[in-house]
Amino acid sequence: MIVTLTANPSLDRTVALPGPLERGEVQRAVSVTQESGGKGVNVSRALVTSGLETIAVLPGAESDPVLAGLREEGVPFASLAIHEPLRTNVALTEPGGVTTKINEPGPVLAEDTQEALISLLLERSRGASWVVLAGSLPPGVPADFYATVTRRLRNADAGASVPMIAVDSSGAPLAAAVAGEAAAATATTVSGKPDLLKPNAEELAELAAATGFSSASTAEELEADPYAAAAAAAAVVRSGVGAVLATLGSKGAVLVTADGAWLATHPPVTAVSTVGAGDSSLAGYLLAASQGAAPADCLRQAVAHGAAAASLPGSTVPAVHQTTPDAVTITALRKD
């Protein structure tokens, strides 16, 4: 069982344009699609499509369109009732896959609502193999929320099996998750860092700099140089994180653990929409990991899933039979 937490879910509307986006002009859409979204929700959607047991934990009123969409797709979920509607995000896609996103902030979650959401997650995570903490945080939620949830999961039940924890976020919430033990320095409970991070190149550059990595690199430089990306990810692993799965757009992805580093590339695909491609990559990794695959093969499936997602419209997630892991090339890298 893989449990996902999406604190700031959304209704994702994708507007496909016939040509490049023209600011200040009137353009007619080729098509408009919408799906229930948010990073954790997308991971659960992709896992369900591939037949893996999962449950999505999220806030939302029973009648909210996001929850209605999950019911329609047959995605199991556990929701915490709130009074405000969930946000709507809009993605404008151009031919060739160039995507412009406009994301709403989401409803405010008060402290008691945050605590109730964590309690719901702890309840649903008993016996889970993985818990995925993913996406942005809504207004009212502190940046160290994922770090707090990680500690609570690790200390939930003495003697119970502790799930592996993956974090896929950005900015301050991601940085706080990596620095997890700092917030718990005066606590009596055991702190811990995530077992897996899934940053993109921009997020990886920020994380590496925050860990004191001396070779500062931009996202563009990391995407162009997998050895630099692996070195940056290795700096994050040395800080105490179990593994880093860094997606590098069309350049593939690198995986770094304490034992090795690998690059995975996929032959070029015709990009339709990149919305949710990173979420599908994480789902592919977890799908392979749940089947006992070696790290390099988890990376292989991650890249195959991401490539398949980029070739589909909107935030459509691929099933495993729509992916081509045999087309992925794996290269072992040095980490330093």
XYZ file of C-alpha atoms in Angstrom:
336
model
C 0.000 0.000 0.000
C 1.251 3.478 -0.924
C -0.382 6.429 0.818
C -0.142 9.943 -0.593
C -0.783 13.215 1.218
C -1.778 16.258 -0.807
C -2.335 19.216 1.504
C -3.187 21.554 -1.375
C -5.097 19.534 -3.994
C -6.581 21.119 -7.071
C -8.875 20.788 -10.023
C -6.424 20.929 -12.929
C -7.781 22.481 -16.120
C -5.595 22.195 -19.210
C -6.249 24.483 -22.158
C -4.555 23.372 -25.384
C -3.715 26.229 -27.762
C -3.332 25.870 -31.556
C -0.112 27.925 -31.551
C 2.226 29.880 -29.272
C 0.664 31.824 -26.397
C 0.134 35.444 -27.475
C -0.045 37.830 -24.523
C -2.815 40.408 -24.754
C -4.511 38.651 -27.666
C -7.673 36.557 -28.022
C -6.956 32.902 -28.778
C -9.328 29.997 -29.201
C -8.567 26.728 -27.473
C -8.236 23.495 -29.363
C -9.448 21.525 -26.351
C -10.027 21.842 -22.624
C -9.649 18.961 -20.174
C -9.780 18.736 -16.409
C -8.645 16.199 -13.841
C -8.366 16.010 -10.087
C -4.810 16.989 -9.284
C -2.088 18.019 -6.913
C 1.188 16.106 -6.785
C 0.161 13.402 -4.350
C -3.200 12.947 -6.047
C -1.425 12.529 -9.390
C 0.874 9.878 -7.920
C -2.142 7.944 -6.605
C -3.904 8.285 -9.956
C -0.885 6.855 -11.748
C -0.560 3.981 -9.279
C -4.240 3.071 -9.590
C -3.932 3.093 -13.378
C -1.128 0.546 -13.063
C -3.023 -1.643 -10.586
C -1.118 -0.797 -7.409
C -2.933 -0.380 -4.099
C -2.952 3.235 -2.939
C -5.021 5.784 -1.074
C -4.922 9.557 -1.440
C -5.287 11.603 1.752
C -6.445 15.187 1.205
C -8.718 17.928 2.516
C -11.973 18.688 0.728
C -15.723 18.841 1.085
C -17.667 15.742 0.085
C -19.211 17.597 -2.861
C -15.983 19.232 -4.081
C -15.239 18.638 -7.797
C -11.764 17.317 -6.927
C -13.251 14.515 -4.823
C -15.946 13.904 -7.419
C -13.221 13.444 -10.024
C -11.414 10.909 -7.862
C -14.614 8.923 -7.439
C -15.152 8.956 -11.181
C -11.608 7.685 -11.803
C -11.902 5.023 -9.113
C -9.054 6.439 -7.020
C -9.440 5.485 -3.329
C -9.190 8.492 -1.035
C -9.671 9.607 2.549
C -10.778 13.222 2.836
C -10.920 15.667 5.709
C -14.041 17.796 5.388
C -13.415 21.539 5.072
C -15.833 24.348 4.302
C -13.934 26.181 1.557
C -13.704 24.933 -2.038
C -10.407 23.543 -3.241
C -8.382 25.529 -5.757
C -8.425 25.384 -9.551
C -5.158 25.456 -11.488
C -4.969 26.319 -15.178
C -2.297 25.087 -17.596
C -1.933 26.564 -21.076
C -0.161 24.150 -23.426
C 1.341 25.106 -26.783
C 2.250 22.739 -29.618
C 5.517 21.059 -28.710
C 4.620 20.803 -25.037
C 5.537 24.306 -23.811
C 3.337 24.817 -20.759
C 2.334 27.938 -18.815
C 0.739 27.273 -15.430
C -1.402 29.547 -13.277
C -1.881 28.082 -9.804
C -4.291 29.401 -7.196
C -3.122 29.558 -3.550
C -5.788 27.216 -2.161
C -7.991 27.487 0.956
C -6.575 28.481 4.330
C -6.015 25.534 6.689
C -6.164 26.506 10.349
C -3.995 24.777 12.967
C -6.750 22.443 14.143
C -7.443 21.442 10.529
C -3.758 20.743 9.970
C -3.671 18.530 13.053
C -6.783 16.667 11.927
C -5.228 16.107 8.495
C -2.055 14.700 10.060
C -4.130 12.414 12.308
C -6.038 11.138 9.279
C -2.765 10.424 7.492
C -1.326 8.572 10.482
C -4.458 6.438 10.683
C -4.426 5.557 6.992
C -0.662 4.937 6.896
C -0.653 1.968 9.275
C 0.928 -0.912 7.397
C 1.813 1.193 4.356
C 5.094 0.544 2.535
C 5.492 4.169 1.384
C 4.009 7.528 2.318
C 4.351 10.318 -0.244
C 4.199 13.925 0.996
C 3.749 16.021 -2.091
C 2.943 19.416 -3.490
C 2.761 22.984 -2.307
C 1.318 23.987 1.048
C -1.883 26.055 1.297
C -2.132 29.349 3.170
C -1.851 29.011 6.939
C 0.381 25.935 6.842
C 3.980 26.443 8.084
C 6.931 25.619 5.856
C 8.072 22.813 8.172
C 4.785 20.921 7.790
C 6.334 18.013 5.870
C 9.203 17.829 8.364
C 6.631 17.649 11.170
C 4.641 14.954 9.368
C 7.825 12.938 8.785
C 8.649 12.979 12.492
C 5.085 12.077 13.420
C 5.105 9.131 11.007
C 8.414 7.899 12.375
C 7.114 8.064 15.954
C 3.492 7.045 15.408
C 3.509 3.531 16.897
C 6.350 1.992 18.857
C 7.110 -1.417 17.423
C 5.047 -0.890 14.262
C 6.693 -0.989 10.853
C 7.592 2.511 9.690
C 6.812 3.325 6.061
C 9.411 4.742 3.736
C 8.800 8.458 3.222
C 9.108 10.338 -0.075
C 8.843 14.114 -0.398
C 8.117 15.979 -3.624
C 7.737 19.693 -3.025
C 9.615 22.930 -3.668
C 10.904 26.083 -2.012
C 10.749 26.436 1.752
C 8.706 23.238 2.424
C 11.275 21.131 0.559
C 14.213 22.839 2.277
C 12.578 22.327 5.689
C 12.002 18.640 4.943
C 15.700 18.188 4.146
C 16.694 20.076 7.308
C 14.155 18.001 9.250
C 16.105 17.400 12.426
C 16.737 21.111 13.066
C 13.092 21.732 13.914
C 13.117 18.765 16.290
C 16.333 19.685 18.109
C 14.530 20.223 21.405
C 11.891 17.530 20.935
C 11.918 14.251 22.808
C 10.946 12.223 19.752
C 13.307 10.842 17.128
C 13.720 13.089 14.103
C 14.477 11.943 10.608
C 14.841 12.946 7.016
C 12.995 11.597 3.995
C 13.996 8.293 2.445
C 13.498 9.774 -1.024
C 13.362 13.252 -2.521
C 12.152 13.972 -6.052
C 13.360 17.447 -7.042
C 13.575 18.866 -10.544
C 16.786 20.584 -11.690
C 15.839 23.965 -10.250
C 14.912 22.489 -6.872
C 18.063 20.360 -6.848
C 20.244 23.431 -7.409
C 18.585 25.176 -4.457
C 18.912 22.137 -2.195
C 22.556 21.564 -3.034
C 23.380 25.187 -2.271
C 21.537 24.931 1.058
C 23.625 21.906 2.062
C 26.861 23.824 1.449
C 27.701 22.173 -1.884
C 30.651 24.182 -3.200
C 29.978 23.802 -6.935
C 27.013 26.134 -7.406
C 25.102 25.288 -10.578
C 21.975 26.602 -12.279
C 19.073 24.380 -13.286
C 20.155 24.680 -16.919
C 23.685 23.556 -16.068
C 22.417 20.567 -14.092
C 20.134 19.481 -16.925
C 23.016 19.750 -19.386
C 25.555 17.903 -17.199
C 24.350 14.713 -15.475
C 27.649 14.406 -13.600
C 27.058 17.831 -12.050
C 23.482 16.817 -11.234
C 24.727 13.616 -9.590
C 27.299 15.532 -7.561
C 24.655 17.994 -6.386
C 22.303 15.143 -5.461
C 25.138 13.383 -3.634
C 25.604 16.487 -1.477
C 21.951 16.224 -0.463
C 22.312 12.501 0.287
C 25.337 13.230 2.480
C 23.121 15.555 4.528
C 21.116 12.520 5.632
C 18.486 11.992 2.930
C 18.165 8.371 1.810
C 18.082 8.927 -1.959
C 17.521 11.672 -4.511
C 15.600 11.113 -7.734
C 16.235 14.274 -9.741
C 14.226 14.718 -12.925
C 16.037 16.678 -15.637
C 13.260 17.319 -18.159
C 13.964 15.890 -21.607
C 17.477 14.967 -20.425
C 16.118 12.139 -18.281
C 16.808 11.741 -14.572
C 19.548 10.851 -12.109
C 19.232 8.713 -9.012
C 21.768 8.996 -6.202
C 21.889 6.816 -3.095
C 24.616 6.195 -0.539
C 25.731 3.248 -2.685
C 25.736 4.640 -6.220
C 24.581 7.072 -8.861
C 22.867 6.457 -12.188
C 21.621 8.414 -15.196
C 18.574 7.280 -17.170
C 17.655 8.652 -20.587
C 14.740 7.925 -22.895
C 14.611 8.438 -26.670
C 12.878 11.717 -27.597
C 9.091 11.692 -27.476
C 6.599 14.089 -29.020
C 5.727 16.241 -26.030
C 2.042 17.124 -25.696
C 1.887 18.311 -22.087
C 4.479 18.218 -19.328
C 1.853 18.722 -16.594
C 2.215 15.913 -14.076
C 5.185 14.276 -15.805
C 7.311 14.548 -12.664
C 4.506 13.061 -10.567
C 4.296 10.138 -12.986
C 8.063 9.677 -12.692
C 7.729 9.339 -8.934
C 4.851 6.895 -9.393
C 6.971 4.810 -11.763
C 9.808 4.702 -9.245
C 7.461 3.610 -6.442
C 5.807 1.028 -8.682
C 9.181 -0.612 -9.355
C 10.347 -0.244 -5.746
C 7.181 -1.946 -4.523
C 8.069 -4.925 -6.716
C 11.526 -5.186 -5.170
C 13.429 -3.747 -8.133
C 17.032 -2.601 -7.781
C 17.640 1.178 -7.612
C 18.737 1.441 -11.256
C 15.586 -0.358 -12.397
C 13.430 1.905 -10.219
C 15.066 4.811 -12.049
C 14.398 3.099 -15.380
C 10.677 2.861 -14.683
C 10.594 6.427 -13.359
C 11.957 7.810 -16.628
C 9.705 5.553 -18.695
C 6.674 6.835 -16.792
C 7.739 10.470 -17.135
C 8.294 10.169 -20.869
C 4.919 8.490 -21.350
C 3.171 11.202 -19.328
C 4.744 13.995 -21.408
C 3.333 12.414 -24.567
C -0.242 12.443 -23.202
C -2.635 15.424 -23.090
C -3.352 17.501 -19.989
C -2.413 15.836 -16.734
C -3.300 12.369 -18.032
C -1.260 9.701 -16.239
C 0.044 6.623 -18.062
C -0.534 3.026 -17.109
C 2.528 0.829 -16.875
C 1.625 -0.888 -20.174
C 1.864 2.502 -21.905
C 5.478 2.954 -20.803
C 8.607 1.713 -22.547
C 11.226 0.894 -19.885
C 13.181 -1.238 -22.374
C 13.882 1.952 -24.330
C 15.561 3.590 -21.320
C 19.356 3.652 -21.208
C 20.988 3.416 -17.759
C 24.498 4.752 -17.190
C 26.402 4.411 -13.917
C 27.881 7.719 -12.750
C 30.447 8.736 -10.219
C 28.880 10.902 -7.466
C 31.731 13.328 -6.819
